[in-house]
mmCIF file of C-alpha atoms in Angstrom:
data_model
loop_
_atom_site.group_PDB
_atom_site.id
_atom_site.type_symbol
_atom_site.label_atom_id
_atom_site.label_comp_id
_atom_site.label_asym_id
_atom_site.label_seq_id
_atom_site.Cartn_x
_atom_site.Cartn_y
_atom_site.Cartn_z
ATOM 1 C CA MET X 1 8.039 32.407 6.355
ATOM 2 C CA PRO X 2 7.415 28.649 6.725
ATOM 3 C CA LEU X 3 8.359 26.170 4.029
ATOM 4 C CA PRO X 4 5.781 26.044 1.265
ATOM 5 C CA TYR X 5 3.385 23.161 1.409
ATOM 6 C CA LEU X 6 3.421 20.818 -1.543
ATOM 7 C CA LEU X 7 -0.140 19.529 -1.946
ATOM 8 C CA LEU X 8 -0.169 16.385 -4.057
ATOM 9 C CA ASP X 9 -3.200 14.889 -5.774
ATOM 10 C CA ILE X 10 -3.241 11.314 -7.123
ATOM 11 C CA ASP X 11 -5.898 10.705 -9.804
ATOM 12 C CA GLY X 12 -4.850 12.417 -13.031
ATOM 13 C CA VAL X 13 -1.476 13.256 -11.463
ATOM 14 C CA LEU X 14 0.225 10.032 -10.341
ATOM 15 C CA ILE X 15 -2.463 7.781 -11.817
ATOM 16 C CA PRO X 16 -3.292 9.024 -15.324
ATOM 17 C CA PHE X 17 -6.761 8.421 -16.685
ATOM 18 C CA PRO X 18 -6.980 5.881 -19.518
ATOM 19 C CA ALA X 19 -7.276 7.296 -23.028
ATOM 20 C CA ALA X 20 -10.481 6.746 -25.020
ATOM 21 C CA ASP X 21 -9.053 3.457 -26.299
ATOM 22 C CA GLY X 22 -8.288 2.331 -22.720
ATOM 23 C CA SER X 23 -4.533 2.762 -23.048
ATOM 24 C CA THR X 24 -2.296 4.292 -20.396
ATOM 25 C CA PRO X 25 1.210 5.739 -20.757
ATOM 26 C CA PRO X 26 3.726 2.948 -21.494
ATOM 27 C CA THR X 27 5.846 4.121 -18.542
ATOM 28 C CA HIS X 28 3.149 3.099 -16.071
ATOM 29 C CA VAL X 29 2.791 -0.301 -14.420
ATOM 30 C CA ARG X 30 -0.564 -1.819 -13.469
ATOM 31 C CA HIS X 31 -1.328 -2.536 -9.802
ATOM 32 C CA THR X 32 -4.462 -4.002 -8.273
ATOM 33 C CA VAL X 33 -5.312 -2.324 -4.962
ATOM 34 C CA LEU X 34 -8.063 -2.432 -2.383
ATOM 35 C CA PRO X 35 -8.964 1.074 -1.150
ATOM 36 C CA THR X 36 -10.569 1.505 2.262
ATOM 37 C CA GLY X 37 -14.241 0.565 2.275
ATOM 38 C CA ARG X 38 -13.997 -1.401 -0.958
ATOM 39 C CA HIS X 39 -15.235 -5.016 -0.907
ATOM 40 C CA PRO X 40 -12.360 -7.535 -1.267
ATOM 41 C CA ASP X 41 -14.063 -8.960 -4.366
ATOM 42 C CA ASP X 42 -14.010 -5.507 -5.998
ATOM 43 C CA PRO X 43 -10.389 -4.264 -6.145
ATOM 44 C CA VAL X 44 -9.296 -1.316 -8.279
ATOM 45 C CA SER X 45 -6.702 -1.319 -11.074
ATOM 46 C CA ILE X 46 -4.333 1.635 -11.101
ATOM 47 C CA TRP X 47 -1.291 2.513 -13.192
ATOM 48 C CA LEU X 48 1.808 4.121 -11.633
ATOM 49 C CA ASP X 49 5.145 5.129 -13.126
ATOM 50 C CA PRO X 50 7.767 3.456 -10.893
ATOM 51 C CA SER X 51 10.388 6.059 -11.837
ATOM 52 C CA GLN X 52 8.286 8.822 -10.241
ATOM 53 C CA GLY X 53 8.977 7.498 -6.746
ATOM 54 C CA GLY X 54 12.662 8.358 -6.777
ATOM 55 C CA ILE X 55 12.198 11.686 -8.512
ATOM 56 C CA LEU X 56 9.401 12.706 -6.155
ATOM 57 C CA THR X 57 11.354 11.536 -3.099
ATOM 58 C CA GLU X 58 14.205 13.891 -4.036
ATOM 59 C CA LEU X 59 11.789 16.830 -4.043
ATOM 60 C CA LEU X 60 9.844 15.723 -0.960
ATOM 61 C CA THR X 61 13.010 15.313 1.111
ATOM 62 C CA SER X 62 14.826 18.367 -0.306
ATOM 63 C CA GLY X 63 13.941 20.573 2.648
ATOM 64 C CA LEU X 64 12.318 23.022 0.220
ATOM 65 C CA VAL X 65 8.695 21.929 0.737
ATOM 66 C CA THR X 66 6.452 20.267 3.292
ATOM 67 C CA PRO X 67 4.553 17.508 1.457
ATOM 68 C CA VAL X 68 0.887 16.771 2.168
ATOM 69 C CA TRP X 69 -1.423 14.492 0.198
ATOM 70 C CA CYS X 70 -4.468 16.419 -1.090
ATOM 71 C CA THR X 71 -6.576 13.720 -2.653
ATOM 72 C CA SER X 72 -9.840 11.873 -2.411
ATOM 73 C CA TRP X 73 -7.667 8.816 -1.656
ATOM 74 C CA ARG X 74 -7.218 10.360 1.835
ATOM 75 C CA LYS X 75 -5.398 7.918 4.164
ATOM 76 C CA ASP X 76 -5.051 5.368 1.352
ATOM 77 C CA ALA X 77 -2.554 7.775 -0.200
ATOM 78 C CA THR X 78 -0.199 7.002 2.699
ATOM 79 C CA THR X 79 -0.964 3.292 2.970
ATOM 80 C CA ILE X 80 -1.356 2.284 -0.701
ATOM 81 C CA ILE X 81 -0.035 4.812 -3.220
ATOM 82 C CA GLY X 82 3.003 6.114 -1.325
ATOM 83 C CA PRO X 83 4.388 2.639 -0.568
ATOM 84 C CA LEU X 84 3.880 1.458 -4.168
ATOM 85 C CA LEU X 85 6.084 4.354 -5.304
ATOM 86 C CA GLY X 86 8.554 4.021 -2.432
ATOM 87 C CA LEU X 87 7.723 7.509 -1.193
ATOM 88 C CA PRO X 88 8.529 8.636 2.324
ATOM 89 C CA ASP X 89 5.579 8.769 4.695
ATOM 90 C CA PHE X 90 3.872 12.161 4.908
ATOM 91 C CA PRO X 91 0.465 13.385 6.091
ATOM 92 C CA TYR X 92 -2.738 13.836 4.166
ATOM 93 C CA LEU X 93 -5.550 16.357 4.332
ATOM 94 C CA ASP X 94 -8.624 14.580 5.607
ATOM 95 C CA LEU X 95 -10.913 15.939 2.921
ATOM 96 C CA PRO X 96 -14.644 15.311 3.313
ATOM 97 C CA ARG X 97 -16.687 13.253 0.896
ATOM 98 C CA PRO X 98 -19.010 15.937 -0.478
ATOM 99 C CA GLN X 99 -22.222 14.947 -2.200
ATOM 100 C CA ILE X 100 -21.404 16.564 -5.536
ATOM 101 C CA THR X 101 -21.831 15.506 -9.146
ATOM 102 C CA THR X 102 -18.966 17.618 -10.535
ATOM 103 C CA SER X 103 -15.486 18.561 -9.321
ATOM 104 C CA HIS X 104 -16.460 22.207 -9.808
ATOM 105 C CA PRO X 105 -19.845 22.778 -8.151
ATOM 106 C CA ASP X 106 -19.039 26.485 -7.692
ATOM 107 C CA GLY X 107 -16.941 26.887 -10.838
ATOM 108 C CA TYR X 108 -13.668 25.968 -9.116
ATOM 109 C CA LEU X 109 -12.129 22.780 -7.711
ATOM 110 C CA TRP X 110 -14.186 21.667 -4.688
ATOM 111 C CA LYS X 111 -11.057 20.926 -2.630
ATOM 112 C CA ARG X 112 -10.246 24.636 -2.521
ATOM 113 C CA ASP X 113 -13.054 25.243 0.007
ATOM 114 C CA TYR X 114 -11.060 23.110 2.462
ATOM 115 C CA VAL X 115 -7.515 23.901 1.331
ATOM 116 C CA ASP X 116 -7.822 27.696 1.501
ATOM 117 C CA PRO X 117 -8.689 27.964 5.219
ATOM 118 C CA TRP X 118 -6.270 25.127 6.068
ATOM 119 C CA LEU X 119 -3.404 26.972 4.380
ATOM 120 C CA CYS X 120 -4.222 30.218 6.118
ATOM 121 C CA LYS X 121 -1.237 32.389 5.132
ATOM 122 C CA ASP X 122 1.230 29.653 4.209
ATOM 123 C CA PRO X 123 2.853 29.461 0.778
ATOM 124 C CA VAL X 124 1.885 26.491 -1.381
ATOM 125 C CA VAL X 125 2.574 24.618 -4.568
ATOM 126 C CA TRP X 126 -0.467 22.518 -5.388
ATOM 127 C CA ILE X 127 -0.395 19.735 -7.980
ATOM 128 C CA ASP X 128 -3.808 18.729 -9.304
ATOM 129 C CA ASP X 129 -5.157 17.976 -12.775
ATOM 130 C CA ASP X 130 -8.558 19.555 -12.171
ATOM 131 C CA PHE X 131 -8.060 23.305 -11.712
ATOM 132 C CA THR X 132 -10.270 25.848 -13.466
ATOM 133 C CA THR X 133 -9.649 29.440 -14.489
ATOM 134 C CA LEU X 134 -11.119 30.499 -11.129
ATOM 135 C CA ASP X 135 -8.510 28.406 -9.296
ATOM 136 C CA HIS X 136 -5.704 30.029 -11.268
ATOM 137 C CA GLY X 137 -7.174 33.435 -10.413
ATOM 138 C CA TRP X 138 -7.252 32.451 -6.721
ATOM 139 C CA ALA X 139 -3.557 31.503 -6.931
ATOM 140 C CA GLN X 140 -2.701 34.824 -8.566
ATOM 141 C CA GLU X 141 -4.647 36.739 -5.907
ATOM 142 C CA ARG X 142 -2.878 34.862 -3.074
ATOM 143 C CA THR X 143 0.511 35.549 -4.655
ATOM 144 C CA ALA X 144 -0.351 39.236 -5.103
ATOM 145 C CA ARG X 145 -1.165 39.375 -1.360
ATOM 146 C CA GLY X 146 2.328 38.050 -0.549
ATOM 147 C CA LEU X 147 1.248 34.402 -0.180
ATOM 148 C CA PRO X 148 3.304 32.602 -2.844
ATOM 149 C CA THR X 149 1.046 30.122 -4.645
ATOM 150 C CA LEU X 150 1.886 27.919 -7.603
ATOM 151 C CA LEU X 151 -0.644 25.637 -9.261
ATOM 152 C CA VAL X 152 0.763 22.807 -11.382
ATOM 153 C CA GLN X 153 -1.782 21.114 -13.615
ATOM 154 C CA PRO X 154 -0.666 17.933 -15.391
ATOM 155 C CA ASP X 155 -2.577 16.557 -18.341
ATOM 156 C CA PRO X 156 -4.842 13.954 -16.659
ATOM 157 C CA TYR X 157 -4.165 11.416 -19.435
ATOM 158 C CA VAL X 158 -0.387 11.745 -19.050
ATOM 159 C CA GLY X 159 0.089 12.630 -15.399
ATOM 160 C CA LEU X 160 3.002 14.250 -13.620
ATOM 161 C CA LEU X 161 6.103 14.773 -15.749
ATOM 162 C CA ALA X 162 9.730 15.477 -14.904
ATOM 163 C CA ASP X 163 9.270 19.020 -16.330
ATOM 164 C CA HIS X 164 6.618 19.705 -13.690
ATOM 165 C CA LEU X 165 9.043 18.696 -10.949
ATOM 166 C CA VAL X 166 11.774 20.923 -12.409
ATOM 167 C CA GLU X 167 9.297 23.832 -12.348
ATOM 168 C CA ILE X 168 8.370 23.068 -8.739
ATOM 169 C CA GLN X 169 11.998 22.720 -7.642
ATOM 170 C CA ALA X 170 12.869 26.086 -9.229
ATOM 171 C CA TRP X 171 9.850 27.777 -7.636
ATOM 172 C CA ALA X 172 10.585 26.265 -4.200
ATOM 173 C CA THR X 173 14.247 27.267 -4.485
ATOM 174 C CA ARG X 174 13.189 30.863 -5.220
ATOM 175 C CA GLN X 175 10.891 30.774 -2.184
ATOM 176 C CA SER X 176 13.791 29.508 -0.086
ATOM 177 C CA GLY X 177 15.871 32.498 -1.217
ATOM 178 C CA THR X 178 13.004 34.793 -0.278
ATOM 179 C CA ASN X 179 12.738 33.113 3.123
ATOM 180 C CA GLU X 180 16.485 33.543 3.741
ATOM 181 C CA ALA X 181 16.291 37.221 2.769
ATOM 182 C CA LEU X 182 13.369 37.737 5.173
ATOM 183 C CA ASP X 183 15.206 35.909 7.980
ATOM 184 C CA ALA X 184 18.209 38.237 7.523
ATOM 185 C CA VAL X 185 16.071 41.340 8.099
#
């Protein structure tokens, strides 16, 4: 079995949404960035936790997962967000820009329509803040069919926490043990 993919979202995961009062977690540092297609006079402010870079790098280079950005930031994930956190370079899914007014036009996260066929039969841990009950059911069904699937859903106002990464590391380590057992057969 191949290494599980680690699909990593950005908004609500690495960049928490501001609280109602406009505050962000005190661990996060403000950056002003210019995403692709944005006019130079209209940059975007984002908040990133600089400590996440090192912690994430350990997981991404552990040999337990194959990292792939899965975000509406698309290529900007590799050219803006990754470098700001000091992350190693890794690919991104070139998700389309659907004309939708909600993240859940069919009751589940819109990205799943593109992720599911892309994954085919590969195992995956997917980190996104925007899953619904239907997405969790999809993950359970995949796992029941022998396609290990873990969804990790940070609070979008807090973002990714060390506890999430511990959970992912433990899950990926278990998958590695499963892979070794299958290779021995």
